[in-house]
PDB file of C-alpha atoms in Angstrom:
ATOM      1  CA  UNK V 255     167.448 107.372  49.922  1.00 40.00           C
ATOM      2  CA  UNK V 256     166.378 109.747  53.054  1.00 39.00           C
ATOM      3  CA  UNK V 257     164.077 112.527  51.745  1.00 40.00           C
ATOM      4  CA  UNK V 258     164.274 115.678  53.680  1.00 37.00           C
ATOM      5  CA  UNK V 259     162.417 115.217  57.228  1.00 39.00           C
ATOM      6  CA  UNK V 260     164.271 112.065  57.970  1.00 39.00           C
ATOM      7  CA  UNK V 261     167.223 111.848  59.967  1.00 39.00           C
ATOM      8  CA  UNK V 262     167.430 112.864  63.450  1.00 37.00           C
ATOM      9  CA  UNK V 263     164.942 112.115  65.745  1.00 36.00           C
ATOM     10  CA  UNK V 264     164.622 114.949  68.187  1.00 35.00           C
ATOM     11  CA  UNK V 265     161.526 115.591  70.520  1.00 36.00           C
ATOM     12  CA  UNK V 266     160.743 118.030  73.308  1.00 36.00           C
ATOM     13  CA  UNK V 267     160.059 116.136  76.728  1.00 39.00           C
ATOM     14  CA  UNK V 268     156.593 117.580  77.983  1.00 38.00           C
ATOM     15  CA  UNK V 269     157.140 118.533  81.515  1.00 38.00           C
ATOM     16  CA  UNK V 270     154.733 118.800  84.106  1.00 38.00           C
ATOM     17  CA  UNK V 271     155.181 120.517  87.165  1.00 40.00           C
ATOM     18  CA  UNK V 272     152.948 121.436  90.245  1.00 40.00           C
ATOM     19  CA  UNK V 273     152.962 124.782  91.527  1.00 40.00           C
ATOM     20  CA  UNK V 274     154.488 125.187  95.226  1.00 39.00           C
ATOM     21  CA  UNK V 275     154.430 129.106  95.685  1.00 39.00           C
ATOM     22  CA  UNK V 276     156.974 130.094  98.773  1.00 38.00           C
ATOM     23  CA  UNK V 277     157.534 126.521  99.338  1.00 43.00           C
ATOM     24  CA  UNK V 278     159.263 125.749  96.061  1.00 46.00           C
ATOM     25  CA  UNK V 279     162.699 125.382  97.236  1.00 47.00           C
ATOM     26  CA  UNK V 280     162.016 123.209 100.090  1.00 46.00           C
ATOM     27  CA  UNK V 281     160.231 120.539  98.190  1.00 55.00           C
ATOM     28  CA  UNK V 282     162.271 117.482  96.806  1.00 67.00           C
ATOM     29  CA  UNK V 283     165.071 117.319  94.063  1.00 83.00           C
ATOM     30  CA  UNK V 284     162.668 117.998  91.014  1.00 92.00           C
ATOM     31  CA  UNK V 285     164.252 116.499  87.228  1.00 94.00           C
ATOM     32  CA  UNK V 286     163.036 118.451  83.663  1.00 97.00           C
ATOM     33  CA  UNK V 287     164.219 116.300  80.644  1.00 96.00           C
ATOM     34  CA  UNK V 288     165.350 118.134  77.600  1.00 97.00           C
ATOM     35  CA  UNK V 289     167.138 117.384  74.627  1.00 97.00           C
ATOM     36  CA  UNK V 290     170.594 117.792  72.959  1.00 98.00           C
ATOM     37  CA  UNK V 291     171.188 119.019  69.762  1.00 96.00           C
ATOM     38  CA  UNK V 292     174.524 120.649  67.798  1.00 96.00           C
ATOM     39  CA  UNK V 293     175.251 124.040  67.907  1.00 93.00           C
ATOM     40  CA  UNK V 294     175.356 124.637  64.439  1.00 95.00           C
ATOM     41  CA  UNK V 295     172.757 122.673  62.074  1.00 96.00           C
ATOM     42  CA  UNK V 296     172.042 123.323  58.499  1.00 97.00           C
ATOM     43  CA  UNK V 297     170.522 121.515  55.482  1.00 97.00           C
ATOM     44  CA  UNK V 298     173.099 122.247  52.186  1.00 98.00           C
ATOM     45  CA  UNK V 299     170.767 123.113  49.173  1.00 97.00           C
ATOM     46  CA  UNK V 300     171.604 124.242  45.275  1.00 96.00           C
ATOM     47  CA  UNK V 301     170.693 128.029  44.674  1.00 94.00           C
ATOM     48  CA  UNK V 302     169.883 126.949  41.293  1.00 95.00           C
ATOM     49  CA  UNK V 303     167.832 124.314  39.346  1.00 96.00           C
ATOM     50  CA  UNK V 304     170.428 122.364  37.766  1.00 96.00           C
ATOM     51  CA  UNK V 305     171.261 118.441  37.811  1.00 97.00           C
ATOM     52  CA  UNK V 306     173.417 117.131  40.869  1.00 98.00           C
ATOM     53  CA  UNK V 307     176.374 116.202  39.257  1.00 97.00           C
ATOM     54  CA  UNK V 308     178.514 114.464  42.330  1.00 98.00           C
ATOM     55  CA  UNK V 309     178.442 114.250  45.811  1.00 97.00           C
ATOM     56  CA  UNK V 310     181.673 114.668  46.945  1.00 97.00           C
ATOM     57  CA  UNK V 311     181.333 112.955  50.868  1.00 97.00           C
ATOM     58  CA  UNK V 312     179.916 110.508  52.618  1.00 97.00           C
ATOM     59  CA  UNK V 313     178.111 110.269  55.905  1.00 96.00           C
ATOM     60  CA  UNK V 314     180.094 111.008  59.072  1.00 93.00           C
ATOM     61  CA  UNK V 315     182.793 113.399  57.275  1.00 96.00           C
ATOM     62  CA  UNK V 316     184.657 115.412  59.166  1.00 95.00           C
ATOM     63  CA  UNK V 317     184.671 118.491  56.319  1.00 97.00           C
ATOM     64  CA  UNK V 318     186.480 121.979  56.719  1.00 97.00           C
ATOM     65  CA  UNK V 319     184.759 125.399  56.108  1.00 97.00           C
ATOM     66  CA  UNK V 320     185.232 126.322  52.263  1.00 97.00           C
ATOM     67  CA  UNK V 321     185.558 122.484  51.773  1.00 98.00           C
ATOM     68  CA  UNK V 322     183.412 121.513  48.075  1.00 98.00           C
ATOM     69  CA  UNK V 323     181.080 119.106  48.972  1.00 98.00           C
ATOM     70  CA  UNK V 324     178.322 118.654  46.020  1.00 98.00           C
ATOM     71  CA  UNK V 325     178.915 119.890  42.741  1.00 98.00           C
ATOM     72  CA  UNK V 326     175.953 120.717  39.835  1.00 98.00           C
ATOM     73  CA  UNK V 327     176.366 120.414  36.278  1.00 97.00           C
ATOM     74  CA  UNK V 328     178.538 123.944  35.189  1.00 96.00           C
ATOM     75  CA  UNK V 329     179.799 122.801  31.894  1.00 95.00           C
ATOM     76  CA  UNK V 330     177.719 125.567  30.378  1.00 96.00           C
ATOM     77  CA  UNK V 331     178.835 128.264  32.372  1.00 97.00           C
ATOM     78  CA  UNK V 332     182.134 127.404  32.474  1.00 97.00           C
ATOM     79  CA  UNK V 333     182.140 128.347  28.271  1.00 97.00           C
ATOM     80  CA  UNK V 334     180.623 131.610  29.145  1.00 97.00           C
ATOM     81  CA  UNK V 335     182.754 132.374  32.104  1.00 98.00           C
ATOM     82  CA  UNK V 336     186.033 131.713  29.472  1.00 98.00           C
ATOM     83  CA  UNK V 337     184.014 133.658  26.766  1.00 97.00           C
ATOM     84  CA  UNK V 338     183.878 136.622  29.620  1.00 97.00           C
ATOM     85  CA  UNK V 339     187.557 136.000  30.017  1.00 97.00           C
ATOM     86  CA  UNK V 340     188.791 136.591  26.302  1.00 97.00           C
ATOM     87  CA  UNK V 341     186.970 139.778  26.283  1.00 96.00           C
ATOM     88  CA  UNK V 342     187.913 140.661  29.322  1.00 97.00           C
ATOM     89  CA  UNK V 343     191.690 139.676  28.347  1.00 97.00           C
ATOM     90  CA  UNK V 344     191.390 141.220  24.798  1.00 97.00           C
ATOM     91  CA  UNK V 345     193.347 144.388  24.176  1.00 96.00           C
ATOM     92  CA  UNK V 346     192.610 144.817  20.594  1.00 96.00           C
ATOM     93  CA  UNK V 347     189.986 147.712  21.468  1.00 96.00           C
ATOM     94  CA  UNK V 348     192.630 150.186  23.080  1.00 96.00           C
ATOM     95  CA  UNK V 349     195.305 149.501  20.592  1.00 97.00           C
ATOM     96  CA  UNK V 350     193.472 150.459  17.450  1.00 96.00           C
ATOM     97  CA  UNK V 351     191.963 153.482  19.681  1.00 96.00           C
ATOM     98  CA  UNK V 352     196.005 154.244  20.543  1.00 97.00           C
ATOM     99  CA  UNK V 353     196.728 153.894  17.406  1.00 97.00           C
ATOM    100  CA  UNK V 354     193.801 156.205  16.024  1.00 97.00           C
ATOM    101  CA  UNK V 355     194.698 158.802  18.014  1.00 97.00           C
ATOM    102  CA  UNK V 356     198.420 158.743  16.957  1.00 97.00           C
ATOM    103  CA  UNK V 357     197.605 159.282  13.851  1.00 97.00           C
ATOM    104  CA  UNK V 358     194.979 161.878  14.039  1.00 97.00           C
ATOM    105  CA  UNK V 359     197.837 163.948  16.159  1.00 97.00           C
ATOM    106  CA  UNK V 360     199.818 163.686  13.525  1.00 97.00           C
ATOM    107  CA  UNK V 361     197.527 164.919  11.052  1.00 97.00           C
ATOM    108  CA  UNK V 362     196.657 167.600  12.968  1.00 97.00           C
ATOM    109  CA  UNK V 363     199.978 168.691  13.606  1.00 97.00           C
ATOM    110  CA  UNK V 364     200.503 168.994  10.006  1.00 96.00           C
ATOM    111  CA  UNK V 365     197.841 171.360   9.337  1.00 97.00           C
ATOM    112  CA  UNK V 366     198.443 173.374  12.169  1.00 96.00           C
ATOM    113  CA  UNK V 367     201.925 173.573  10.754  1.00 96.00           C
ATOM    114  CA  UNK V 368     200.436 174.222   7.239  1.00 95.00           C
ATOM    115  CA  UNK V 369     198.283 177.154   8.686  1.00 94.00           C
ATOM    116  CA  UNK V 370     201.418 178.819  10.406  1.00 94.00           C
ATOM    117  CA  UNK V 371     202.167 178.718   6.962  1.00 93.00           C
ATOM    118  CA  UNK V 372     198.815 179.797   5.228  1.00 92.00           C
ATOM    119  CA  UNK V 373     199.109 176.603   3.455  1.00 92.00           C
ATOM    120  CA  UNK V 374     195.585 175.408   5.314  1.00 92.00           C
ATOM    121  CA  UNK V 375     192.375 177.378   6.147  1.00 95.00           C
ATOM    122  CA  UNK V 376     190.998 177.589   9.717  1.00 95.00           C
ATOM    123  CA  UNK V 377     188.328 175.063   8.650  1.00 96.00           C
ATOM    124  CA  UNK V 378     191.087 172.132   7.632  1.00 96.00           C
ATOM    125  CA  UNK V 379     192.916 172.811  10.924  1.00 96.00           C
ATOM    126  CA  UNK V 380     189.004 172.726  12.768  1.00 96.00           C
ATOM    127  CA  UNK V 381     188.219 169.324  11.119  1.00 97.00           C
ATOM    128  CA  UNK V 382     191.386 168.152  11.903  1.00 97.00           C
ATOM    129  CA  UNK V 383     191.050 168.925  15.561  1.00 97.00           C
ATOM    130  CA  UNK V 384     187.420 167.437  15.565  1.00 97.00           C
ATOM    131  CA  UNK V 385     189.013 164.268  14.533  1.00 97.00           C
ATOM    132  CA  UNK V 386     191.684 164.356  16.971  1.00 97.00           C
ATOM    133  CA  UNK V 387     188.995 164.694  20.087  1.00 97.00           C
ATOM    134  CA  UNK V 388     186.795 162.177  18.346  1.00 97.00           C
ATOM    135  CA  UNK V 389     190.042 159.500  18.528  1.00 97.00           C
ATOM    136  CA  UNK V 390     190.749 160.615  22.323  1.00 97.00           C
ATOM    137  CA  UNK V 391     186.947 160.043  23.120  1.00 97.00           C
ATOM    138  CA  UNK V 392     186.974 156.519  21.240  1.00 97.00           C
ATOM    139  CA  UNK V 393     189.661 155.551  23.815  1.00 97.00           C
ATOM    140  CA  UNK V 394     187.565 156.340  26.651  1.00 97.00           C
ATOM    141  CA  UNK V 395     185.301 154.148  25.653  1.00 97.00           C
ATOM    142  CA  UNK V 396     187.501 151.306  24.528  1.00 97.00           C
ATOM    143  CA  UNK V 397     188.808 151.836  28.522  1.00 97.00           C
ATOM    144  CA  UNK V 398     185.419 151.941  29.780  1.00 97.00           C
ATOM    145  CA  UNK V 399     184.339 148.610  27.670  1.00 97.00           C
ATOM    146  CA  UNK V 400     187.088 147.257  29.256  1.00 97.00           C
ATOM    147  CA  UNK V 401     186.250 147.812  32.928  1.00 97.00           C
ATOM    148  CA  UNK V 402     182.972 146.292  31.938  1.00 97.00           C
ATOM    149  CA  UNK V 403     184.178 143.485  30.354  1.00 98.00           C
ATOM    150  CA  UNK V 404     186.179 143.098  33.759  1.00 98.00           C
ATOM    151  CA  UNK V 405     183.338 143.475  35.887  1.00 98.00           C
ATOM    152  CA  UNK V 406     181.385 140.626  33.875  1.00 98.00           C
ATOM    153  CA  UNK V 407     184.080 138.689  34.168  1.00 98.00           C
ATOM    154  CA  UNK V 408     183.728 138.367  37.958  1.00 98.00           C
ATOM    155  CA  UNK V 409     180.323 138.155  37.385  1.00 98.00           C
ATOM    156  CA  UNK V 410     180.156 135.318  35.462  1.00 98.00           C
ATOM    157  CA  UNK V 411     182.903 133.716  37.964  1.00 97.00           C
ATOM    158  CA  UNK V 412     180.617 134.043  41.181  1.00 96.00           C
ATOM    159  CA  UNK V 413     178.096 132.774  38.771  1.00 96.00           C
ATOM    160  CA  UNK V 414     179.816 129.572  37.868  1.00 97.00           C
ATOM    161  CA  UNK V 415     180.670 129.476  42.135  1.00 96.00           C
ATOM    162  CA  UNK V 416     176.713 128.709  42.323  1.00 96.00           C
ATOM    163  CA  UNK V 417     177.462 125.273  41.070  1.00 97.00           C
ATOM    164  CA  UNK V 418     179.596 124.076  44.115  1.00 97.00           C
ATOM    165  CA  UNK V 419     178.032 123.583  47.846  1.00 98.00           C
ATOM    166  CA  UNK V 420     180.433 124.316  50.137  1.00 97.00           C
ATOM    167  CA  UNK V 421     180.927 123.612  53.735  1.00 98.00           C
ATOM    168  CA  UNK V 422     179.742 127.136  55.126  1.00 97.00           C
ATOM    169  CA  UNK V 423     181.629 126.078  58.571  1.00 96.00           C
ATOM    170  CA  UNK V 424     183.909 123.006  60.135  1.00 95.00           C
ATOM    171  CA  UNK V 425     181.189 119.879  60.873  1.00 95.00           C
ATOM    172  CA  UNK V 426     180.263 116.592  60.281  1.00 95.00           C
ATOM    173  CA  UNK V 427     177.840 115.154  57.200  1.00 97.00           C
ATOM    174  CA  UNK V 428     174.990 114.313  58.864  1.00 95.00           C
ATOM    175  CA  UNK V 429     172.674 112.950  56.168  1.00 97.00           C
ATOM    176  CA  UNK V 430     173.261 112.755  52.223  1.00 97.00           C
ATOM    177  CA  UNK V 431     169.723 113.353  50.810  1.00 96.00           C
ATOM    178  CA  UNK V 432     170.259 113.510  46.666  1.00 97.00           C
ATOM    179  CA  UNK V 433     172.218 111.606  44.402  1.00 96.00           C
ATOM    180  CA  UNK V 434     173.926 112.128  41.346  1.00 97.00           C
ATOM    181  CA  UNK V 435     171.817 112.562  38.640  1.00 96.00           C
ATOM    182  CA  UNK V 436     169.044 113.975  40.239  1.00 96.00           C
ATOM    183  CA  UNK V 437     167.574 117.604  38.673  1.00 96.00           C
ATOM    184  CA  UNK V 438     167.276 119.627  41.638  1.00 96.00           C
ATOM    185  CA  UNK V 439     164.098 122.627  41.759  1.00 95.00           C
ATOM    186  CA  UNK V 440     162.922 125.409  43.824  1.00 91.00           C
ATOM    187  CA  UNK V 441     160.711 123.079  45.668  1.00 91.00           C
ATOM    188  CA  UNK V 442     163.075 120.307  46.456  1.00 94.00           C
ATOM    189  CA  UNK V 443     166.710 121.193  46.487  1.00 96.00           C
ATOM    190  CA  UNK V 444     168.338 120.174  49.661  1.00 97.00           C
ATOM    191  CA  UNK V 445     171.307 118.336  48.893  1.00 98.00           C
ATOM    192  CA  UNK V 446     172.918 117.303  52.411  1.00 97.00           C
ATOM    193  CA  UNK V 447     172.656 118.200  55.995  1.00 98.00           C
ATOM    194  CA  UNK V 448     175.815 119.368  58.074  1.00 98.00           C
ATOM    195  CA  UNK V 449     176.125 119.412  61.862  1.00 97.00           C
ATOM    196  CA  UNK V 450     179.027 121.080  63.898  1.00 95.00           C
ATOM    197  CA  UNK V 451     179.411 118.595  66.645  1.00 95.00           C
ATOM    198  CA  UNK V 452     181.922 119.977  68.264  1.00 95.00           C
ATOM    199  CA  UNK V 453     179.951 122.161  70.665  1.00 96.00           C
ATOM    200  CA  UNK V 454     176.815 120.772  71.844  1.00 97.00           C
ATOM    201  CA  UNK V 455     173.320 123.025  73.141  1.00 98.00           C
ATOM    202  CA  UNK V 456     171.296 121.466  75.283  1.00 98.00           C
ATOM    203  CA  UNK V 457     167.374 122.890  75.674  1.00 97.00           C
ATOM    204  CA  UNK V 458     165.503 122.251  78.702  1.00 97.00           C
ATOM    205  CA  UNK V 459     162.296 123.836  79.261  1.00 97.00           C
ATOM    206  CA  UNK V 460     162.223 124.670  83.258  1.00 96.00           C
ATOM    207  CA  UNK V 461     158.755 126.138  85.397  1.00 96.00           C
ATOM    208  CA  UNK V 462     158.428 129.843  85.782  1.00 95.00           C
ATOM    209  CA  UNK V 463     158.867 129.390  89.525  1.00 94.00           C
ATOM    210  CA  UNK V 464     162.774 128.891  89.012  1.00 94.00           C
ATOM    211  CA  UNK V 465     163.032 131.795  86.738  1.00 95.00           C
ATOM    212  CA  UNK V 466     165.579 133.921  88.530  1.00 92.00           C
ATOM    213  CA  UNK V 467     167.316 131.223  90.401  1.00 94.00           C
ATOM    214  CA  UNK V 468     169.609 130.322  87.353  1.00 95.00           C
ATOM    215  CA  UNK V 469     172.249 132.437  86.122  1.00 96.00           C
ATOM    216  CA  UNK V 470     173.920 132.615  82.576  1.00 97.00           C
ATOM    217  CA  UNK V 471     177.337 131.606  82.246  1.00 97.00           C
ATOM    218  CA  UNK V 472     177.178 129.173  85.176  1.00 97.00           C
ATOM    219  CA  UNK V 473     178.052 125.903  85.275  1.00 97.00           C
ATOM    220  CA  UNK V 474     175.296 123.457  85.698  1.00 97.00           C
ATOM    221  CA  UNK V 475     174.826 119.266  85.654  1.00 97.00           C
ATOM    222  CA  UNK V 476     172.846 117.640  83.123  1.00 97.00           C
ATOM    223  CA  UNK V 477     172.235 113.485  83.409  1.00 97.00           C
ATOM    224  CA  UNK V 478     172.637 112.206  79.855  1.00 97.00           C
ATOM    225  CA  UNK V 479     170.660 109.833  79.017  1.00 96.00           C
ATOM    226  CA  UNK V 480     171.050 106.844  77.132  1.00 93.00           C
ATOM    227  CA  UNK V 481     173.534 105.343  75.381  1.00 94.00           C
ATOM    228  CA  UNK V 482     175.948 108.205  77.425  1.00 95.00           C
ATOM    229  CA  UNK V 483     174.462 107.646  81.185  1.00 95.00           C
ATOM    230  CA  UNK V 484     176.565 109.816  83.248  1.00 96.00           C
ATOM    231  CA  UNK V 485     176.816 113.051  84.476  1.00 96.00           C
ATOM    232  CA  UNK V 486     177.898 116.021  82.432  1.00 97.00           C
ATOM    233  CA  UNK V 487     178.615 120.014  83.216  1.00 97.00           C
ATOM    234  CA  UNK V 488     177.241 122.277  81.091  1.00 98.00           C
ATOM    235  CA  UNK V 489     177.434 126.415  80.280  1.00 98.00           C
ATOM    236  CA  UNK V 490     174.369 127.879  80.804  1.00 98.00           C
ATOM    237  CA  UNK V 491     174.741 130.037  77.635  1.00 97.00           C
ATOM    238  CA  UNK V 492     170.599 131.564  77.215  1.00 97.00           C
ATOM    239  CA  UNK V 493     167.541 132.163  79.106  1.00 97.00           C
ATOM    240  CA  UNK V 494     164.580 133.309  76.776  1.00 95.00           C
ATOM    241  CA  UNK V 495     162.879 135.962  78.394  1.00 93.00           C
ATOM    242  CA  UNK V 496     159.441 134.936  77.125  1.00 94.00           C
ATOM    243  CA  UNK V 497     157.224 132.400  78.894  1.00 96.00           C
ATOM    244  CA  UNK V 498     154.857 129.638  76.920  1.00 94.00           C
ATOM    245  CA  UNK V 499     151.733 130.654  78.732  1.00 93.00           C
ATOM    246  CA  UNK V 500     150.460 126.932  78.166  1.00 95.00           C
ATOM    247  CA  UNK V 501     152.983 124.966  79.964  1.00 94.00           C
ATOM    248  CA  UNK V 502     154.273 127.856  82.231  1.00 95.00           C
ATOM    249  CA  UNK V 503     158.006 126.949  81.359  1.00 97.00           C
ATOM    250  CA  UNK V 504     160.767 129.055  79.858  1.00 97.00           C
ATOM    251  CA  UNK V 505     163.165 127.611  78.044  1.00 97.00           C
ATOM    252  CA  UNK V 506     167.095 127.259  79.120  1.00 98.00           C
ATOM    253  CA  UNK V 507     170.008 126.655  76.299  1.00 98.00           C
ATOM    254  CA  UNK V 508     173.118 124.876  77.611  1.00 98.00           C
ATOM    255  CA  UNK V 509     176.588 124.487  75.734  1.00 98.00           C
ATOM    256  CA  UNK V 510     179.371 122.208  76.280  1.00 97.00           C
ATOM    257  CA  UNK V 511     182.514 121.607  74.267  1.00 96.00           C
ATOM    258  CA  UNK V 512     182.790 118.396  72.464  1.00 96.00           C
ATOM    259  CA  UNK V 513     186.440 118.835  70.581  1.00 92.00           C
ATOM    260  CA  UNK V 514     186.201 116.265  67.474  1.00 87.00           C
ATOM    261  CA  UNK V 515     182.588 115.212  68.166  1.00 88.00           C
ATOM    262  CA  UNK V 516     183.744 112.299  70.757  1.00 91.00           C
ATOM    263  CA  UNK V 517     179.622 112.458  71.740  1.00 94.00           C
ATOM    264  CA  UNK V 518     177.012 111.749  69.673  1.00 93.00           C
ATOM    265  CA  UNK V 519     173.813 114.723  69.529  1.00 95.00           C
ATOM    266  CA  UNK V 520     170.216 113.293  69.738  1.00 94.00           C
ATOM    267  CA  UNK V 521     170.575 112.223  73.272  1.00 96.00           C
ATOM    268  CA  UNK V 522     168.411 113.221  76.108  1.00 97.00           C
ATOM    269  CA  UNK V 523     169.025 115.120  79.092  1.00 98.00           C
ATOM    270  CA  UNK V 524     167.915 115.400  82.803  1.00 97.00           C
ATOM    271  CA  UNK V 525     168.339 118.662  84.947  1.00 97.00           C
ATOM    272  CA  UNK V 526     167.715 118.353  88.314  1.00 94.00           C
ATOM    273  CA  UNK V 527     166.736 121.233  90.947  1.00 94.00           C
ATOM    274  CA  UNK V 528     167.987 122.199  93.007  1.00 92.00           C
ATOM    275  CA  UNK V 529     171.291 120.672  92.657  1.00 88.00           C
TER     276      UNK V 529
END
């Protein structure tokens, strides 16, 4: 089984290149290798410790965003996500406080009534009110557990959502690195990698001296390398504004569309100036 750090084997081409001042663009065609890559790349990992409990793909799977693609032992949350769910489903609470107060308005009607007739003091009619607000209150509260007991329920929902890995966009498995059975922890919890291969970013580090000769959104040709070997047009979609002082190069980002991932990423590329 491949351990995280295995997989694809990208590099970054060194490139040398001889300074030629005002005489740049006069010299020879010049090539810069660089490298392809896709344009979305993520390793899948569990947000808890917890034991793998099935891998639900294989290796080159075309997968959909949303899709489930590793699951982790839930058995115990799922018992306290249907625990939530009774009390969040149980009415019991506001029908005794309903029921409470229906009755304490009825006794206090009565000896209001018996007041208007001097059968009952001021202090009976008092205590009967006191009762009657204290019944009213007890239903807030029965309403208010509720809520809460709503409010854990979906807690305890996107809880128990923690045990699936899903597919956070449309791709292609790249690498399955755990197995079933395996107790996942902080420290090593990557599950699987996913790729979207259906745009491809090409990086080609280019000298300083053509820095302002290229422009973004353009459409430039890139040799591919082996196993492709032919020509390809690609978007120049970013220029990074920072130099690396060392190699005197700035680095260019090229897309291209690849609809259903007909080409492969891991290839190398050649950009040739000027062209």
């Amino acid at each position: 089984m491949m351990k995280v750090g295995q997989g694809l084997g990208l590099f970054i081409a060194a490139v040398t290149v001889t300074a030629a001042g005002s005489g740049w663009m006069a010299q020879s065609p010049q090539e810069f290798r660089g490298f392809v890559l896709p344009a979305r790349q993520v390793a899948l990992a569990a947000p808890i410790e917890e034991i793998l409990w099935s891998v639900d793909v294989e290796e080159s799977d075309r997968v959909t965003k949303g899709q489930v693609l590793a699951k982790l032992y839930d058995r115990l949350q799922e018992v306290v996500v249907e625990s939530a769910r009774v009390r969040a489903e149980s009415t019991a609470e506001l029908e005794r406080a309903k029921l409470n107060i229906e009755d304490a308005q009825l006794t206090y009607d009565r000896i209001s009534a018996a007041f208007e007739r001097a059968a009952a003091n001021e202090l009976e009619v008092r205590r009967a009110r006191i009762i009657l607000d204290e019944a009213k209150a007890s239903q807030g509260a029965a309403l208010d557990n509720k809520a809460l007991a709503d409010v854990n329920l979906r807690l305890e929902q996107r809880r128990l959502e923690r045990y699936e890995i899903r597919a956070p966009f449309d791709g292609t498995i790249i690498e399955v690195v755990a197995e079933p059975g395996e107790r996942l922890t902080d420290a090593d919890n990557v599950v699987l990698h996913l790729a979207d291969l259906d745009t491809l970013e090409a990086q080609v580090n280019l000298p300083i001296e053509l820095y302002g000769d290229l422009k973004v959104g353009g459409g430039y040709t890139l040799i591919a390398d082996e196993p492709i070997n032919r020509e390809l047009t690609w978007e120049l979609k970013t220029i990074t504004p920072l130099f690396d002082t060392a190699s005197r190069t700035f680095r260019c980002v090229f897309s291209r569309a690849n609809p259903q991932g007909k080409l492969p990423a891991g290839f190398t590329v050649r950009f040739k100036w000027p062209q």
